[in-house]
């Protein structure tokens, strides 16, 4: 892909809000991030959850030029380019990112169009530059994650709080990086965060706009099998075909 862009799975006429989902990737790779990669497919259930939470908003998936972050932070560069060049009518953007996408939405979260950030198992290594994010800001991490480190996520959240930004942080007990063991819980967190950011009311007692140092979600809630979670991803992909595409540099 020569230019970054957005694959829209929903774009109602006159929509001014956009929920933009950024998928994970690799530390170093200039390979093509084709649309059937598991990292991108994993975001489709979150697109379904966002559509239900904000029926008047556009829903889109960020498309990078490369699979990797690379030395230049390519995923964040691509996201900033997209935010700069989106049609002016899309004036308020809520960012949701997983893994490398979580790092990208944090790095680009000070863009004037951004109206909140949700990081799902975000890759926030020690020493990551602090970004002046606007609330709501929420980070969610599984306690069994071996790909990205929950401790560095919580440390970054602590630095944000010290700088005056309220942050909600959740630890999901007995969950790994792919977010498959407790998929319904992740979907609910996404829906609540979208509602909190775009003006709706949350469907549960969790509100993404609160300043919560760490709330740990018990292991016994909303468990599912990996096979069921993978099936849910396939169903979500079929339910939400790509309706239109936006590419930068036009």
CSV table of C-alpha atoms in Angstrom, one decimal:
chain,number,residue,atom,x,y,z
A,1,UNK,CA,0.0,0.0,0.0
A,2,UNK,CA,1.6,3.3,-1.1
A,3,UNK,CA,-0.5,5.6,1.1
A,4,UNK,CA,-2.1,5.2,4.5
A,5,UNK,CA,-5.9,5.5,4.7
A,6,UNK,CA,-9.1,4.3,6.3
A,7,UNK,CA,-11.4,1.4,5.4
A,8,UNK,CA,-14.9,2.6,6.4
A,9,UNK,CA,-17.3,-0.1,7.5
A,10,UNK,CA,-19.9,2.5,8.4
A,11,UNK,CA,-20.3,6.1,7.3
A,12,UNK,CA,-23.8,7.5,7.8
A,13,UNK,CA,-24.7,10.6,5.8
A,14,UNK,CA,-23.8,13.7,7.7
A,15,UNK,CA,-21.7,11.9,10.4
A,16,UNK,CA,-19.3,14.2,12.2
A,17,UNK,CA,-17.8,11.6,14.6
A,18,UNK,CA,-15.5,8.8,13.6
A,19,UNK,CA,-14.4,5.8,15.6
A,20,UNK,CA,-11.0,4.9,14.1
A,21,UNK,CA,-9.5,1.5,15.0
A,22,UNK,CA,-5.7,0.8,14.6
A,23,UNK,CA,-4.5,-2.8,14.6
A,24,UNK,CA,-1.3,-4.3,15.8
A,25,UNK,CA,1.9,-5.1,13.9
A,26,UNK,CA,5.6,-5.8,14.2
A,27,UNK,CA,8.5,-4.0,15.7
A,28,UNK,CA,10.3,-4.0,12.3
A,29,UNK,CA,8.7,-4.8,9.0
A,30,UNK,CA,8.1,-3.0,5.7
A,31,UNK,CA,5.9,-5.8,4.3
A,32,UNK,CA,2.4,-5.1,3.0
A,33,UNK,CA,-0.2,-5.0,5.8
A,34,UNK,CA,-2.9,-6.8,3.7
A,35,UNK,CA,-6.5,-6.7,4.9
A,36,UNK,CA,-6.7,-10.5,5.8
A,37,UNK,CA,-3.9,-10.4,8.4
A,38,UNK,CA,-5.1,-11.7,11.9
A,39,UNK,CA,-4.1,-8.4,13.6
A,40,UNK,CA,-6.5,-6.5,11.4
A,41,UNK,CA,-9.2,-9.1,11.5
A,42,UNK,CA,-9.1,-9.0,15.4
A,43,UNK,CA,-10.4,-5.4,15.3
A,44,UNK,CA,-13.7,-6.3,13.5
A,45,UNK,CA,-15.6,-7.3,16.6
A,46,UNK,CA,-14.6,-3.9,18.1
A,47,UNK,CA,-16.0,-2.2,15.0
A,48,UNK,CA,-19.3,-4.0,15.6
A,49,UNK,CA,-19.3,-3.0,19.3
A,50,UNK,CA,-18.5,0.6,18.3
A,51,UNK,CA,-21.3,0.7,15.7
A,52,UNK,CA,-23.8,-0.4,18.3
A,53,UNK,CA,-22.5,2.1,20.9
A,54,UNK,CA,-22.5,5.1,18.4
A,55,UNK,CA,-25.0,4.4,15.6
A,56,UNK,CA,-24.6,7.9,14.2
A,57,UNK,CA,-20.8,7.8,13.9
A,58,UNK,CA,-18.6,6.7,11.1
A,59,UNK,CA,-16.6,3.5,11.9
A,60,UNK,CA,-13.2,2.9,10.2
A,61,UNK,CA,-10.1,0.8,10.3
A,62,UNK,CA,-6.8,2.4,9.9
A,63,UNK,CA,-4.7,1.1,7.0
A,64,UNK,CA,-0.9,1.5,7.3
A,65,UNK,CA,1.7,1.5,4.6
A,66,UNK,CA,3.8,-1.1,6.5
A,67,UNK,CA,3.3,-3.9,9.0
A,68,UNK,CA,6.0,-2.5,11.3
A,69,UNK,CA,6.6,0.4,13.6
A,70,UNK,CA,10.2,0.7,12.3
A,71,UNK,CA,12.7,3.3,13.4
A,72,UNK,CA,10.5,6.2,12.3
A,73,UNK,CA,7.4,5.2,14.1
A,74,UNK,CA,5.6,4.6,10.8
A,75,UNK,CA,2.3,3.6,12.3
A,76,UNK,CA,2.0,6.9,14.2
A,77,UNK,CA,3.2,8.8,11.2
A,78,UNK,CA,0.5,7.2,9.1
A,79,UNK,CA,-2.2,7.9,11.7
A,80,UNK,CA,-1.2,11.6,11.9
A,81,UNK,CA,-1.3,11.8,8.1
A,82,UNK,CA,-4.8,10.3,8.1
A,83,UNK,CA,-6.0,12.7,10.8
A,84,UNK,CA,-4.6,15.7,8.9
A,85,UNK,CA,-6.3,14.7,5.6
A,86,UNK,CA,-9.7,13.3,6.7
A,87,UNK,CA,-12.7,15.1,5.2
A,88,UNK,CA,-13.3,18.2,7.3
A,89,UNK,CA,-16.8,17.0,8.2
A,90,UNK,CA,-15.2,14.3,10.4
A,91,UNK,CA,-14.3,16.7,13.1
A,92,UNK,CA,-14.2,14.5,16.2
A,93,UNK,CA,-12.3,11.2,16.2
A,94,UNK,CA,-12.1,8.6,18.9
A,95,UNK,CA,-9.0,6.4,18.6
A,96,UNK,CA,-8.9,2.7,19.6
A,97,UNK,CA,-5.6,0.9,19.1
A,98,UNK,CA,-4.3,-2.6,19.9
A,99,UNK,CA,-0.7,-3.4,20.5
A,100,UNK,CA,1.4,-1.4,18.0
A,101,UNK,CA,-1.9,0.4,17.2
A,102,UNK,CA,-2.1,1.3,20.8
A,103,UNK,CA,1.3,2.9,20.6
A,104,UNK,CA,0.2,4.8,17.5
A,105,UNK,CA,-3.0,6.2,19.0
A,106,UNK,CA,-1.1,7.4,22.0
A,107,UNK,CA,1.6,9.0,20.0
A,108,UNK,CA,-0.9,10.8,17.7
A,109,UNK,CA,-3.5,11.4,20.4
A,110,UNK,CA,-2.7,15.1,20.8
A,111,UNK,CA,-4.0,15.8,17.3
A,112,UNK,CA,-6.8,18.5,17.4
A,113,UNK,CA,-9.4,16.1,16.0
A,114,UNK,CA,-8.9,13.5,18.6
A,115,UNK,CA,-11.6,13.2,21.3
A,116,UNK,CA,-10.2,10.4,23.4
A,117,UNK,CA,-8.0,7.3,23.3
A,118,UNK,CA,-8.5,3.7,24.2
A,119,UNK,CA,-5.4,1.5,24.2
A,120,UNK,CA,-6.0,-2.3,24.2
A,121,UNK,CA,-2.8,-4.1,25.4
A,122,UNK,CA,-0.9,-1.1,24.1
A,123,UNK,CA,2.8,-1.4,23.3
A,124,UNK,CA,4.2,1.4,25.5
A,125,UNK,CA,7.9,0.6,26.1
A,126,UNK,CA,9.8,2.2,28.9
A,127,UNK,CA,10.9,5.7,28.0
A,128,UNK,CA,8.0,6.3,25.5
A,129,UNK,CA,7.6,10.0,25.0
A,130,UNK,CA,4.7,11.5,26.9
A,131,UNK,CA,1.8,12.8,24.8
A,132,UNK,CA,-0.6,15.5,26.0
A,133,UNK,CA,-3.7,13.4,25.6
A,134,UNK,CA,-7.2,14.7,26.1
A,135,UNK,CA,-9.7,12.6,28.2
A,136,UNK,CA,-11.2,10.2,28.1
A,137,UNK,CA,-8.0,8.1,28.2
A,138,UNK,CA,-8.3,4.4,29.0
A,139,UNK,CA,-5.7,1.6,28.9
A,140,UNK,CA,-6.7,-2.1,29.2
A,141,UNK,CA,-4.2,-4.9,29.6
A,142,UNK,CA,-4.4,-8.7,30.2
A,143,UNK,CA,-2.4,-10.0,33.1
A,144,UNK,CA,-1.1,-12.9,31.1
A,145,UNK,CA,0.1,-10.8,28.2
A,146,UNK,CA,3.6,-11.9,27.0
A,147,UNK,CA,3.8,-9.7,23.9
A,148,UNK,CA,3.4,-6.3,25.5
A,149,UNK,CA,4.0,-5.5,29.1
A,150,UNK,CA,1.2,-4.5,31.5
A,151,UNK,CA,3.7,-2.9,33.8
A,152,UNK,CA,5.0,-0.4,31.3
A,153,UNK,CA,1.4,0.4,30.4
A,154,UNK,CA,0.6,1.2,34.0
A,155,UNK,CA,3.8,3.2,34.3
A,156,UNK,CA,2.9,5.3,31.3
A,157,UNK,CA,-0.6,5.9,32.8
A,158,UNK,CA,1.1,7.0,36.0
A,159,UNK,CA,3.2,9.6,34.1
A,160,UNK,CA,0.1,10.9,32.4
A,161,UNK,CA,-1.6,11.3,35.8
A,162,UNK,CA,1.4,13.1,37.2
A,163,UNK,CA,1.1,15.5,34.2
A,164,UNK,CA,-2.5,16.2,35.1
A,165,UNK,CA,-4.4,13.8,32.7
A,166,UNK,CA,-7.0,11.5,34.3
A,167,UNK,CA,-6.6,8.0,33.1
A,168,UNK,CA,-8.6,4.8,33.6
A,169,UNK,CA,-6.6,1.6,33.7
A,170,UNK,CA,-8.0,-2.0,33.7
A,171,UNK,CA,-6.2,-5.2,34.2
A,172,UNK,CA,-8.1,-8.2,32.7
A,173,UNK,CA,-7.2,-11.3,34.8
A,174,UNK,CA,-6.1,-14.4,33.0
A,175,UNK,CA,-6.1,-12.8,29.5
A,176,UNK,CA,-3.4,-12.7,26.9
A,177,UNK,CA,-2.3,-10.4,24.1
A,178,UNK,CA,-4.8,-11.6,21.5
A,179,UNK,CA,-7.8,-10.8,23.8
A,180,UNK,CA,-9.5,-14.1,23.0
A,181,UNK,CA,-10.1,-15.7,26.4
A,182,UNK,CA,-12.5,-13.0,27.5
A,183,UNK,CA,-13.7,-11.5,24.2
A,184,UNK,CA,-17.1,-10.4,25.5
A,185,UNK,CA,-15.4,-8.3,28.2
A,186,UNK,CA,-13.2,-6.5,25.7
A,187,UNK,CA,-16.2,-5.8,23.4
A,188,UNK,CA,-18.1,-4.3,26.4
A,189,UNK,CA,-15.1,-2.2,27.3
A,190,UNK,CA,-14.9,-0.9,23.8
A,191,UNK,CA,-18.6,-0.1,23.7
A,192,UNK,CA,-18.5,1.7,27.0
A,193,UNK,CA,-15.5,3.7,26.0
A,194,UNK,CA,-17.1,4.8,22.7
A,195,UNK,CA,-20.2,5.9,24.6
A,196,UNK,CA,-18.2,7.8,27.2
A,197,UNK,CA,-16.2,9.6,24.5
A,198,UNK,CA,-19.0,10.5,22.1
A,199,UNK,CA,-21.6,11.5,24.5
A,200,UNK,CA,-23.8,8.4,25.2
A,201,UNK,CA,-24.4,6.6,28.4
A,202,UNK,CA,-22.4,3.5,29.3
A,203,UNK,CA,-24.2,0.2,29.4
A,204,UNK,CA,-22.4,-1.0,32.5
A,205,UNK,CA,-21.1,0.5,35.7
A,206,UNK,CA,-17.7,1.2,34.1
A,207,UNK,CA,-17.1,4.7,32.8
A,208,UNK,CA,-14.1,5.4,30.7
A,209,UNK,CA,-14.0,9.0,31.8
A,210,UNK,CA,-13.2,8.2,35.4
A,211,UNK,CA,-9.7,8.4,36.9
A,212,UNK,CA,-9.1,4.9,38.0
A,213,UNK,CA,-5.6,3.9,39.0
A,214,UNK,CA,-6.1,0.2,38.4
A,215,UNK,CA,-9.3,-1.8,38.4
A,216,UNK,CA,-8.8,-5.5,38.1
A,217,UNK,CA,-11.5,-7.5,36.3
A,218,UNK,CA,-12.0,-10.9,38.0
A,219,UNK,CA,-11.1,-14.0,36.0
A,220,UNK,CA,-14.5,-15.6,36.4
A,221,UNK,CA,-16.5,-13.1,34.4
A,222,UNK,CA,-17.3,-13.3,30.7
A,223,UNK,CA,-15.0,-16.2,29.9
A,224,UNK,CA,-15.2,-17.8,26.4
A,225,UNK,CA,-13.4,-20.4,24.4
A,226,UNK,CA,-10.7,-19.4,21.9
A,227,UNK,CA,-12.7,-21.2,19.2
A,228,UNK,CA,-15.8,-19.1,20.0
A,229,UNK,CA,-13.8,-15.9,20.0
A,230,UNK,CA,-12.3,-16.7,16.6
A,231,UNK,CA,-15.8,-17.6,15.3
A,232,UNK,CA,-17.0,-14.2,16.6
A,233,UNK,CA,-14.2,-12.5,14.6
A,234,UNK,CA,-15.3,-14.3,11.4
A,235,UNK,CA,-19.0,-13.4,12.0
A,236,UNK,CA,-18.1,-9.7,12.6
A,237,UNK,CA,-16.0,-9.6,9.4
A,238,UNK,CA,-19.0,-10.9,7.4
A,239,UNK,CA,-21.5,-8.6,9.2
A,240,UNK,CA,-19.4,-5.5,8.4
A,241,UNK,CA,-18.2,-5.4,4.8
A,242,UNK,CA,-16.0,-2.4,3.8
A,243,UNK,CA,-18.4,0.2,2.5
A,244,UNK,CA,-15.9,2.8,1.2
A,245,UNK,CA,-12.2,3.6,1.3
A,246,UNK,CA,-10.3,6.8,2.0
A,247,UNK,CA,-6.7,7.2,1.0
A,248,UNK,CA,-4.4,10.1,1.8
A,249,UNK,CA,-2.4,12.0,-0.8
A,250,UNK,CA,-5.3,12.5,-3.2
